[in-house]
CSV table of C-alpha atoms and ligand atoms in Angstrom, one decimal:
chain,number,residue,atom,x,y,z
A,1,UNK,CA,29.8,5.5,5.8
A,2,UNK,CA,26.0,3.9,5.5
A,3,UNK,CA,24.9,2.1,8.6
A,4,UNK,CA,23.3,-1.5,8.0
A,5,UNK,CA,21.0,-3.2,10.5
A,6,UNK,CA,20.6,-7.3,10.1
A,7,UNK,CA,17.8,-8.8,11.8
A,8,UNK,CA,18.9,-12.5,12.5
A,9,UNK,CA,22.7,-11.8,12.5
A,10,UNK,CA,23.3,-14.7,14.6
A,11,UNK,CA,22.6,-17.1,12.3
A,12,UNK,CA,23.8,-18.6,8.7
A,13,UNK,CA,23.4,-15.4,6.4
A,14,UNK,CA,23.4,-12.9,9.3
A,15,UNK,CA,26.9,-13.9,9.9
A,16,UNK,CA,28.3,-14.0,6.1
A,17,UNK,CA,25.9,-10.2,5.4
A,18,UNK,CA,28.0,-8.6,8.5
A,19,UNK,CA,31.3,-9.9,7.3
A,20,UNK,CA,30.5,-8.5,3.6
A,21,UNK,CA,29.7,-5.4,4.8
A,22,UNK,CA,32.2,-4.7,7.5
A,23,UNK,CA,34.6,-4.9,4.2
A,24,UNK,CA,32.6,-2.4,2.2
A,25,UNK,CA,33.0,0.0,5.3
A,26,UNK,CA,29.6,-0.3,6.6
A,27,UNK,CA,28.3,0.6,10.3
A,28,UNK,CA,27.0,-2.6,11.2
A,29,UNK,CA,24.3,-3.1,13.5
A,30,UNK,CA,23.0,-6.2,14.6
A,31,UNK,CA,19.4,-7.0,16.1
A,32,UNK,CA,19.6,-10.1,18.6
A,33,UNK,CA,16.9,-11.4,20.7
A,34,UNK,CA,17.2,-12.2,24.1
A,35,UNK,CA,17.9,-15.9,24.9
A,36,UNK,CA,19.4,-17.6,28.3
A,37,UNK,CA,22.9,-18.7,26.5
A,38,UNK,CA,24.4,-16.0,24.3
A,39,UNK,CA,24.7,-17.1,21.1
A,40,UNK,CA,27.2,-15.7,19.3
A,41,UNK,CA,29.5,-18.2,17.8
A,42,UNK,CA,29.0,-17.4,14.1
A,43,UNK,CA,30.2,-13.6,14.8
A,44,UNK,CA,33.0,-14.7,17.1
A,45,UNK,CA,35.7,-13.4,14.7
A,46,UNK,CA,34.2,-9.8,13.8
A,47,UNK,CA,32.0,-9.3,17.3
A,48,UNK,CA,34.4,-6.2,18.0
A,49,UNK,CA,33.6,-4.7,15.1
A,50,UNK,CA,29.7,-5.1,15.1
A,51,UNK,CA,27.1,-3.4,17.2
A,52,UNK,CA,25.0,-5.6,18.8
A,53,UNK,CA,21.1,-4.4,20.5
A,54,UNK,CA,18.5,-6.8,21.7
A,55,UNK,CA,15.1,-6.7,19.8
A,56,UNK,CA,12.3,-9.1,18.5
A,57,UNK,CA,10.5,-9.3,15.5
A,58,UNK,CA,7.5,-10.3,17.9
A,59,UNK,CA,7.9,-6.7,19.3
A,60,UNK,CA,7.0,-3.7,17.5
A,61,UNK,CA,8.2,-1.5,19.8
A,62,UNK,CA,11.5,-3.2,20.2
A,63,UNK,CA,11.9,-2.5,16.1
A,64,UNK,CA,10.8,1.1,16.7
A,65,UNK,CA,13.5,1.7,19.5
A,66,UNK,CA,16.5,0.1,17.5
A,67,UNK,CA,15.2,1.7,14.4
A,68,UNK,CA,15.4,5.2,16.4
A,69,UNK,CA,18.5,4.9,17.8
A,70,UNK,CA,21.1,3.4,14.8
A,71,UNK,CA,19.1,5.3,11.9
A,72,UNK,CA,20.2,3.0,9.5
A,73,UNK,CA,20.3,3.6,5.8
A,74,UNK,CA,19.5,0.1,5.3
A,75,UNK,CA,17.7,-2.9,7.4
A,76,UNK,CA,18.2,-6.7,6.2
A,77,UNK,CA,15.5,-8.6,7.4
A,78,UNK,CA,17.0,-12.1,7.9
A,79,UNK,CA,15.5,-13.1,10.6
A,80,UNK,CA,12.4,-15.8,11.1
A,81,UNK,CA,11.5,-19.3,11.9
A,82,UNK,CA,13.6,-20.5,8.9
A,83,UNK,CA,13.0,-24.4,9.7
A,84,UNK,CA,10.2,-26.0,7.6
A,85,UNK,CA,9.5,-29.3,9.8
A,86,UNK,CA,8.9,-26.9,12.5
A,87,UNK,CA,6.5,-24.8,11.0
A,88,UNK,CA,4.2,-27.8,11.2
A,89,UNK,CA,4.5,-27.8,14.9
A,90,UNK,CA,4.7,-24.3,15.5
A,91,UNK,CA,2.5,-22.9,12.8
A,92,UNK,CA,1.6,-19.5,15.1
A,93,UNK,CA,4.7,-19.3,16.3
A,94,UNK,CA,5.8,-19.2,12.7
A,95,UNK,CA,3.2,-16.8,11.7
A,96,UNK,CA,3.9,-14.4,14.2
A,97,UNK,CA,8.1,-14.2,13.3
A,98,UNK,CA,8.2,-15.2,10.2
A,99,UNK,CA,4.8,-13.5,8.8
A,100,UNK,CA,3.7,-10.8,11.2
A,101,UNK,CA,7.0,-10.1,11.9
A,102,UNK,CA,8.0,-8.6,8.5
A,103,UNK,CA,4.8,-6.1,8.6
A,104,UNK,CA,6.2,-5.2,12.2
A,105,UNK,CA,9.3,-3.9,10.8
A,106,UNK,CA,8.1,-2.4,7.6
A,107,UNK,CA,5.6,-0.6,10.0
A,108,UNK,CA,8.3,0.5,12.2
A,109,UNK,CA,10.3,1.9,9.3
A,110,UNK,CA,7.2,3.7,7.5
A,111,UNK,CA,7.1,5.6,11.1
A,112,UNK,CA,10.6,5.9,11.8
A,113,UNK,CA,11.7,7.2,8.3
A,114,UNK,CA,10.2,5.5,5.3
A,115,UNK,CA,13.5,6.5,3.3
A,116,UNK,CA,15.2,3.3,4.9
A,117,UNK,CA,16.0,0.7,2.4
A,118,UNK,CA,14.5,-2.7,3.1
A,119,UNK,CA,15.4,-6.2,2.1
A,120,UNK,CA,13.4,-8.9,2.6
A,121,UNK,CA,14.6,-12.8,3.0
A,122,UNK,CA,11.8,-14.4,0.9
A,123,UNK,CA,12.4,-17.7,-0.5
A,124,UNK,CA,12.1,-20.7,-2.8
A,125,UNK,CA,9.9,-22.5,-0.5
A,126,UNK,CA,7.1,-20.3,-1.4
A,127,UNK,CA,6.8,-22.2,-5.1
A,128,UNK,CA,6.4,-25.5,-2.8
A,129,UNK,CA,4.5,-27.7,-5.8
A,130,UNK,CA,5.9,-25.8,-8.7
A,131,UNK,CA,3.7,-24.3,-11.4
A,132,UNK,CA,6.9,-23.9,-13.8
A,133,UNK,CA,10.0,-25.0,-14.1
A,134,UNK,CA,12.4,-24.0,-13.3
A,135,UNK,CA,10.8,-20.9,-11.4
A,136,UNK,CA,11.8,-17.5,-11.8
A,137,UNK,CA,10.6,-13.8,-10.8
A,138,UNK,CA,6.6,-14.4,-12.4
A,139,UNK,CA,6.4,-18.1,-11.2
A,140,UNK,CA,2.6,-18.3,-9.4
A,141,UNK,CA,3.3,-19.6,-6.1
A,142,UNK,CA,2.0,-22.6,-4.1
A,143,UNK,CA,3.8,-23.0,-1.0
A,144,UNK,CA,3.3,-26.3,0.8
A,145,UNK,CA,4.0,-25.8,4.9
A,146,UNK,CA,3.0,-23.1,7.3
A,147,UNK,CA,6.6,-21.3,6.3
A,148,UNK,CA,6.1,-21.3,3.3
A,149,UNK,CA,2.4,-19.6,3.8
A,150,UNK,CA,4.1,-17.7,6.0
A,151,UNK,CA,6.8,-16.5,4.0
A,152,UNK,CA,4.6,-15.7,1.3
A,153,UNK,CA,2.3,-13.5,3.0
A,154,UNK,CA,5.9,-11.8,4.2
A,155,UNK,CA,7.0,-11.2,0.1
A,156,UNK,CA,3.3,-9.8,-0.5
A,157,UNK,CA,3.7,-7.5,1.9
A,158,UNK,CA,6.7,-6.3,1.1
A,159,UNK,CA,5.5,-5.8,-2.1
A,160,UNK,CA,2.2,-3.8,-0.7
A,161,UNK,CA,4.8,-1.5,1.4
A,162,UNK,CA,6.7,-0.9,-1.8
A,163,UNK,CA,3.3,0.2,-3.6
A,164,UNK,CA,1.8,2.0,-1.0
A,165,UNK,CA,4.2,4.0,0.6
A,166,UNK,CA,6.9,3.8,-2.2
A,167,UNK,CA,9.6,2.2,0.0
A,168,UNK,CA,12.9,1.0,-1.2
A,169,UNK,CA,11.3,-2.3,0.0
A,170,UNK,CA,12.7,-5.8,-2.0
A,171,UNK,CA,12.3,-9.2,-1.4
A,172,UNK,CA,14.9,-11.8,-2.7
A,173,UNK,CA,13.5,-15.1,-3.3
A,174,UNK,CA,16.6,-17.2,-2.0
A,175,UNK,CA,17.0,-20.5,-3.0
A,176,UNK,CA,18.4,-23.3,-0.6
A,177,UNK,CA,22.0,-21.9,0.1
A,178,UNK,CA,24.5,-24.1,2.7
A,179,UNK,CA,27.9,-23.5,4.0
A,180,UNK,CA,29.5,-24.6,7.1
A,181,UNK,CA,27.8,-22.3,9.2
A,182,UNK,CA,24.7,-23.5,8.4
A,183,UNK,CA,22.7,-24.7,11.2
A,184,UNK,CA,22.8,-28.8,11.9
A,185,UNK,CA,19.2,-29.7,11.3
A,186,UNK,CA,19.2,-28.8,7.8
A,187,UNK,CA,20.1,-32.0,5.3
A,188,UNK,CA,23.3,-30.7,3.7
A,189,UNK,CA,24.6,-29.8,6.8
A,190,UNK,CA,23.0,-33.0,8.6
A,191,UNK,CA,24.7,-34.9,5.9
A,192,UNK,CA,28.3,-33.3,6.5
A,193,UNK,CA,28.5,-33.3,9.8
A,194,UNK,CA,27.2,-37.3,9.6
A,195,UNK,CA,30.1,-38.6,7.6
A,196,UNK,CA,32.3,-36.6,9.2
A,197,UNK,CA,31.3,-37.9,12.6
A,198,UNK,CA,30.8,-41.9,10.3
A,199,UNK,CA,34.4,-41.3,9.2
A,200,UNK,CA,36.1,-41.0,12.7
A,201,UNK,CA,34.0,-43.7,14.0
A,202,UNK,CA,31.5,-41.4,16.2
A,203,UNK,CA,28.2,-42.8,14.6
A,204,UNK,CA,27.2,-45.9,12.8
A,205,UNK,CA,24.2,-44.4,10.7
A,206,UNK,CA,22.7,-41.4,9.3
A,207,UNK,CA,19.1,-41.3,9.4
A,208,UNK,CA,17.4,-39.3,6.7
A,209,UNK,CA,14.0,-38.3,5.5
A,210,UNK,CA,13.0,-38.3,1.3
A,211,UNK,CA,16.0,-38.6,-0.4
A,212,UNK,CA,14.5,-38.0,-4.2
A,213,UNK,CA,14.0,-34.2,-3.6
A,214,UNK,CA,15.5,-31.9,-5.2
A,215,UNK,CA,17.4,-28.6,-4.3
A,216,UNK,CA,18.7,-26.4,-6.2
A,217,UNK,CA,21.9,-25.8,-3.5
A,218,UNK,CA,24.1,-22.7,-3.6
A,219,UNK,CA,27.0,-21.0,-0.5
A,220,UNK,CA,25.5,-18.8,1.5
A,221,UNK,CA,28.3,-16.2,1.0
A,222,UNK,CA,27.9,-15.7,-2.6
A,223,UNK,CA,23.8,-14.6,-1.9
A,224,UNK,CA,24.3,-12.3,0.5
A,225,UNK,CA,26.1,-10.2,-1.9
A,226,UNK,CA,23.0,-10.6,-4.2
A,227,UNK,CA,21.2,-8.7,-1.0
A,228,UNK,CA,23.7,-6.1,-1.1
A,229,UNK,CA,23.3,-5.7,-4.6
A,230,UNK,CA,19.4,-5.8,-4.7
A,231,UNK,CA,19.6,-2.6,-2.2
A,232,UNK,CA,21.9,-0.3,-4.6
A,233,UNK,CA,19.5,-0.4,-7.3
A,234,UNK,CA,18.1,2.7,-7.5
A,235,UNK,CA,14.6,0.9,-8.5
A,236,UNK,CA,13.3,-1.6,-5.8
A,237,UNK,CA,12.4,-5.1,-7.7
A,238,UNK,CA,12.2,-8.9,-6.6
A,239,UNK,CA,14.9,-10.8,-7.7
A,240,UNK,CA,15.1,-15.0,-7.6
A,241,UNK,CA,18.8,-15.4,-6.4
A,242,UNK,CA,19.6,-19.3,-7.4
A,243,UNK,CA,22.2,-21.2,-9.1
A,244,UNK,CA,20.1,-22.9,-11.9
A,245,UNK,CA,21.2,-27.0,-11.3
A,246,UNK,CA,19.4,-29.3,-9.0
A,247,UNK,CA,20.6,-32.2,-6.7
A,248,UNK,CA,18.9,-34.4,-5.1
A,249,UNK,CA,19.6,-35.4,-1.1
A,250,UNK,CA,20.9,-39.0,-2.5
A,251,UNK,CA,23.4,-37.1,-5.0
A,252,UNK,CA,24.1,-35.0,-1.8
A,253,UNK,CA,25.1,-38.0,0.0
A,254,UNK,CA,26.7,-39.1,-2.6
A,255,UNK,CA,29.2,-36.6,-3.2
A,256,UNK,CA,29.7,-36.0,0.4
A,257,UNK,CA,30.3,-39.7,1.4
A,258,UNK,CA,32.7,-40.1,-1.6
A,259,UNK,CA,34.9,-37.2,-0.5
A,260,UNK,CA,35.5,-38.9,2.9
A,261,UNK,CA,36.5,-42.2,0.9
A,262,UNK,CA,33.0,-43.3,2.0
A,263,UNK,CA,30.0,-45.1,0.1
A,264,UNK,CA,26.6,-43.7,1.2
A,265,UNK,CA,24.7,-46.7,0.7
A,266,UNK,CA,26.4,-48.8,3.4
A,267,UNK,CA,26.0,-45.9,6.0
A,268,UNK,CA,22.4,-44.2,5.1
A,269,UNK,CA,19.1,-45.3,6.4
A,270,UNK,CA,15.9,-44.0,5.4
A,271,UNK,CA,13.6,-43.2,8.4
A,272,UNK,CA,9.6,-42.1,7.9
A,273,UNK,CA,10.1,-39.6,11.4
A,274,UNK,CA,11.9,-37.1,8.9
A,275,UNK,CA,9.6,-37.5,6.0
A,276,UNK,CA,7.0,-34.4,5.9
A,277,UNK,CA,3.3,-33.7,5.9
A,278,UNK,CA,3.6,-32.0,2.5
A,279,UNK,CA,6.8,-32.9,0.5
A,280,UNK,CA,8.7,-29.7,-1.9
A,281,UNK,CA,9.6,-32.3,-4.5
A,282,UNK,CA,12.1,-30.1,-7.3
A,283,UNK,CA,13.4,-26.8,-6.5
A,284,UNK,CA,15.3,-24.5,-9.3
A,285,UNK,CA,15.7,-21.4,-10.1
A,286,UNK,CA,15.8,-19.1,-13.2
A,287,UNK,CA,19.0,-16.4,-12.0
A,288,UNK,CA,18.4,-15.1,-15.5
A,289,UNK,CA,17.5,-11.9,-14.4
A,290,UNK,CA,19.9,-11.2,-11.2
A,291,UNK,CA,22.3,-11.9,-13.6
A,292,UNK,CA,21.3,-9.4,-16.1
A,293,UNK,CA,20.6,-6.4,-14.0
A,294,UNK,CA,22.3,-6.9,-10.9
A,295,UNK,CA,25.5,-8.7,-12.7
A,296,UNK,CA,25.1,-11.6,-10.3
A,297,UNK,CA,26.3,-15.2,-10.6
A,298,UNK,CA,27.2,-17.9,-7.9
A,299,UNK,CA,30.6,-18.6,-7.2
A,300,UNK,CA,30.9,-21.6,-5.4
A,301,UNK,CA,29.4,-25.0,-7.1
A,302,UNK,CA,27.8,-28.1,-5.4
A,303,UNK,CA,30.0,-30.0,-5.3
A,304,UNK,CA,32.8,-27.6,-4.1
A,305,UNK,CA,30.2,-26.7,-1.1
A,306,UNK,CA,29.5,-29.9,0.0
A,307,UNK,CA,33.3,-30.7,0.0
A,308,UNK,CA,33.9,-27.4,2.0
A,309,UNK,CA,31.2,-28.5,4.6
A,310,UNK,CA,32.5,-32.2,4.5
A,311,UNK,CA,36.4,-30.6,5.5
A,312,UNK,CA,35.1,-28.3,8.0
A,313,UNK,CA,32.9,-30.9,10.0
A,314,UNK,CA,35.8,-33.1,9.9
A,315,UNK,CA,38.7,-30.3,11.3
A,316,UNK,CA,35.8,-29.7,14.2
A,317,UNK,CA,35.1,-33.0,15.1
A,318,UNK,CA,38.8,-33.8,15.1
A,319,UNK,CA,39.5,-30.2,17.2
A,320,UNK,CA,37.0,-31.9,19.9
A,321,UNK,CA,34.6,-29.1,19.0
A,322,UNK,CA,31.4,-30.4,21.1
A,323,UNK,CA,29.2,-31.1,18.8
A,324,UNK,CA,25.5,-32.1,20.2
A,325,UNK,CA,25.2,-35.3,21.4
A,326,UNK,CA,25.7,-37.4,17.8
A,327,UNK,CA,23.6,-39.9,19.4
A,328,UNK,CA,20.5,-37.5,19.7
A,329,UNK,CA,21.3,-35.7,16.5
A,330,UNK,CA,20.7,-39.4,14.6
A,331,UNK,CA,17.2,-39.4,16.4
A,332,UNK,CA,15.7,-36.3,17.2
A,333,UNK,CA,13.2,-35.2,14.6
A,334,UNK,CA,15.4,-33.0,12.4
B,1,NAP,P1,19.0,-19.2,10.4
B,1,NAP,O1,20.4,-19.6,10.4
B,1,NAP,O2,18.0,-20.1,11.0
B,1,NAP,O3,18.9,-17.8,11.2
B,1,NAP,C1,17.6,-17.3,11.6
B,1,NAP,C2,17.9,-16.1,12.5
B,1,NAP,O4,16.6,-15.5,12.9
B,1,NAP,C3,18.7,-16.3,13.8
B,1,NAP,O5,19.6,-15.3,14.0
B,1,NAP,C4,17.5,-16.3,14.8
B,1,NAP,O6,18.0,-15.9,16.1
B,1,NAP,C5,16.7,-15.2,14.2
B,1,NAP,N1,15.3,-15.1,14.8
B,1,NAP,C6,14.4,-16.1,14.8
B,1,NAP,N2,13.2,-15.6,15.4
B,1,NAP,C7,13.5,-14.4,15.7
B,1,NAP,C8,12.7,-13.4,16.4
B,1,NAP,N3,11.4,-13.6,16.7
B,1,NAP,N4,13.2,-12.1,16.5
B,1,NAP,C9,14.5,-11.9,16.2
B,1,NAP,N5,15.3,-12.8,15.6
B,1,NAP,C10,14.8,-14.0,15.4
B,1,NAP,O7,18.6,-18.8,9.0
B,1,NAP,P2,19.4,-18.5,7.6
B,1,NAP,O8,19.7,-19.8,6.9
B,1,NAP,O9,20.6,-17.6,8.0
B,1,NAP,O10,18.4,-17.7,6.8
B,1,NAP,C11,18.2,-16.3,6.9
B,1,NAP,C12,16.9,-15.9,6.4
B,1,NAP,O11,16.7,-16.3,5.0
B,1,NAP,C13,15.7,-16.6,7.1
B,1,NAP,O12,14.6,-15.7,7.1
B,1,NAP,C14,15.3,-17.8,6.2
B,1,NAP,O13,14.0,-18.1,6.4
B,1,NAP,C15,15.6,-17.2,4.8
B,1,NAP,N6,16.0,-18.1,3.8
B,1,NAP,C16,17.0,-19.0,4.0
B,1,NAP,C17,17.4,-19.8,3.0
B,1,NAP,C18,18.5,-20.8,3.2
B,1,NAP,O14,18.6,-21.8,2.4
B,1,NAP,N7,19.4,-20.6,4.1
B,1,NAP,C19,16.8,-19.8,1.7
B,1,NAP,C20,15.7,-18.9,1.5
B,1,NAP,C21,15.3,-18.0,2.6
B,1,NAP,P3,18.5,-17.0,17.2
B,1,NAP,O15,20.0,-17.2,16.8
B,1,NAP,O16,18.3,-16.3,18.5
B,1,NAP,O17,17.7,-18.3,17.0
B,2,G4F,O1,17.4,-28.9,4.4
B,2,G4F,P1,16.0,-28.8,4.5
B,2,G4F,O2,15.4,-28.9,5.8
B,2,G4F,O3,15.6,-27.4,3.8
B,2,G4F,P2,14.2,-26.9,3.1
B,2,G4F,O4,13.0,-27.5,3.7
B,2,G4F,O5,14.4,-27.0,1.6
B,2,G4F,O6,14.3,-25.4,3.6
B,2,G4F,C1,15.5,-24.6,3.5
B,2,G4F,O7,15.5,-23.9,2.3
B,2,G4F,C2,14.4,-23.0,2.1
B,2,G4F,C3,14.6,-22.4,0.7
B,2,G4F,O8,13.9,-23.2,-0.2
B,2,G4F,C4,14.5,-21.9,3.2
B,2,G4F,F1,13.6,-21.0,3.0
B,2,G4F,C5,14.4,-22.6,4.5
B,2,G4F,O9,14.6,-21.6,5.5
B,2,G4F,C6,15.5,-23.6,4.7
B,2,G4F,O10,16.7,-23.0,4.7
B,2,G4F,O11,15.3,-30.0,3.6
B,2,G4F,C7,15.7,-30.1,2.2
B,2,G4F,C8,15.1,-31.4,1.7
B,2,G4F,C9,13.6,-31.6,2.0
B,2,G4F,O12,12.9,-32.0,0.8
B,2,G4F,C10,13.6,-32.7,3.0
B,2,G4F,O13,12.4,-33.5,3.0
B,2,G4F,O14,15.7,-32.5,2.3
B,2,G4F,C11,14.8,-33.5,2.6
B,2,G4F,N1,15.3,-34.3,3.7
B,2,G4F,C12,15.5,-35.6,3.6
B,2,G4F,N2,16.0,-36.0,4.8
B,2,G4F,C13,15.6,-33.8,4.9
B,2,G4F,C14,16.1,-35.0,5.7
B,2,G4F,N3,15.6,-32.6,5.5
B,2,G4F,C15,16.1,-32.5,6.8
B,2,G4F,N4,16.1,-31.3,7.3
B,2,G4F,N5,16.4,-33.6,7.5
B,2,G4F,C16,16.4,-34.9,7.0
B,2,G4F,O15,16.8,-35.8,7.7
């Protein structure tokens, strides 16, 4: 059976591509990097059936090494700084991982065995002030924070390793995609963790940022089969993996708030520390063409999602899960 490796397998996607591809019989391999608390809740339930080897995508070497010794058929790059406010405060940092890191392990392969399929986690925040709506494959891009630079220079080369080595080397442009394994700073998950903790009297507020913009939100389950897929095609191309509707963070709260029996107006307040430097006003995607060639389509809808998140934030709260302190996770700059 094929051997995948997933780079960033302890977070949100890592932990849903490992699942999906324990159940199509894959080897799985997973690339961690070395941190003072092991961090492996997300994989608790399938960590026996996972391979797990230290590595960093700061580290060429370290890609080279894991590279040599699992010899897998396929590598899923998921890993990187993935949140935008800190890219402002970390912009090298961010370069390095999320930029420079992506040439790392495309290097490593080409000198490994350039027959290794490669998938890259590009993403939506590269259209940043959109040229076209919605955006799709041939949308110019205009990112508007260091990730997004940073991502984008990690899609272009991605696209140069494709042309000048002829890799099996794709990049999906992923649009926002939650669940509740998604990590707490980002809003949907910021928003269900916050009504749950409202609804059983833990907090009196939720503090949030710009409420008009706009995702276009999908589960994070559902698009890491559009990875999958992207890899089985015998011809490597870019593919914008989104669900095609838009919400903005109020309609979020909203439907979130309602489903607890909750009205977000009494229990939201807007706070300038979590507005940004450069704002992404409307994301949303054209999934015209994942849908015609790679026979994708999103499962789960918003509303469904946010629900899902709402339910689960509330069984862990209620379990006594420690959650971080609800206090600090009202005021630090999320
Ligand atoms: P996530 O939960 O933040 O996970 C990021 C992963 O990257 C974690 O496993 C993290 O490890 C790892 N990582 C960070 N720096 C690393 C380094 N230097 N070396 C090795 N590993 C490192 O992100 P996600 O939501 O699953 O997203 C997966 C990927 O898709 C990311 O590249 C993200 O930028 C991109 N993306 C996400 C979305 C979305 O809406 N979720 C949309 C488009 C694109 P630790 O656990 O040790 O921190
Ligand atoms: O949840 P966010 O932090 O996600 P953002 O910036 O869209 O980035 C996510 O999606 C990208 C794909 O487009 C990924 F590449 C990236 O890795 C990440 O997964 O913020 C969403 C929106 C922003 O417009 C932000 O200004 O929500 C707004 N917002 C309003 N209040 C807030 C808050 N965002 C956060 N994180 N916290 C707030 O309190």
């Amino acid at each position: 059976m094929p051997t995948a490796l997933i780079t960033g397998i302890t977070g949100q996607d890592g932990s849903y591509l490992a699942e999906f591809l324990l159940q199509k019989n894959y080897t799985v391999v997973g690339m961690v990097r070395r941190t003072s608390i092991i961090n492996l809740e997300r994989l608790e339930p399938i960590q026996d059936r996972i391979s797990l080897v230290q590595g960093d995508l700061l580290d060429e070497g370290s890609l080279i090494g894991v590279l040599r010794e699992f010899a897998p058929d396929e590598v899923y790059n998921l890993a990187a700084m993935s949140f935008v406010p800190t890219s402002w405060q970390q912009p090298v940092l961010t370069g390095e991982a999320t930029a420079l890191g992506v040439t790392r392990m495309l290097d490593a392969i080409r000198l490994v065995n350039k027959g290794m399929r490669f998938y890259q986690a590009s993403s939506s925040e590269m259209f940043g002030k959109v040229q076209e709506v919605p955006q799709r494959e041939s949308t110019p891009f205009y990112p508007r924070s260091p990730y997004g630079v940073a991502k984008l220079y990690g899609h272009w080369i991605t696209v140069n390793y494709r042309e000048s080595y002829g890799m099996h080397a794709t990049s999906g442009i992923l649009f926002n995609h939650g669940s509740p394994r998604r990590g707490l700073e980002f809003v949907e998950r910021k928003i269900s963790l916050g009504v749950a903790a409202i609804k059983l009297g833990q907090l009196d507020k939720l503090r949030l940022g710009n409420m008009d913009a706009q995702r276009d939100l999908g589960f994070a389950g559902d698009y890491v089969q559009a990875m999958w897929l992207m890899l089985q095609q015998s011809d490597p191309q870019d593919f914008v993996i989104a669900t095609g509707s838009t919400h903005s963070v109020r309609e979020m709260c909203a439907v979130a708030f309602e489903h607890a029996g909750l009205d977000y107006n009494k229990y939201v307040v807007q706070d300038q520390r979590f507005y940004r430097p450069a704002e992404v006003d409307l994301l949303v995607g054209d999934p015209a063409k994942a849908g015609r060639l790679l026979g994708w389509e999103p499962e789960l809808g918003f509303k469904e999602l946010m629900h899902s998140m709402v339910d689960s934030d509330l069984a862990k709260l209620q379990s006594g899960v420690r959650l971080p302190d609800l206090q600090e996770f009202t005021t630090v700059r999320f």
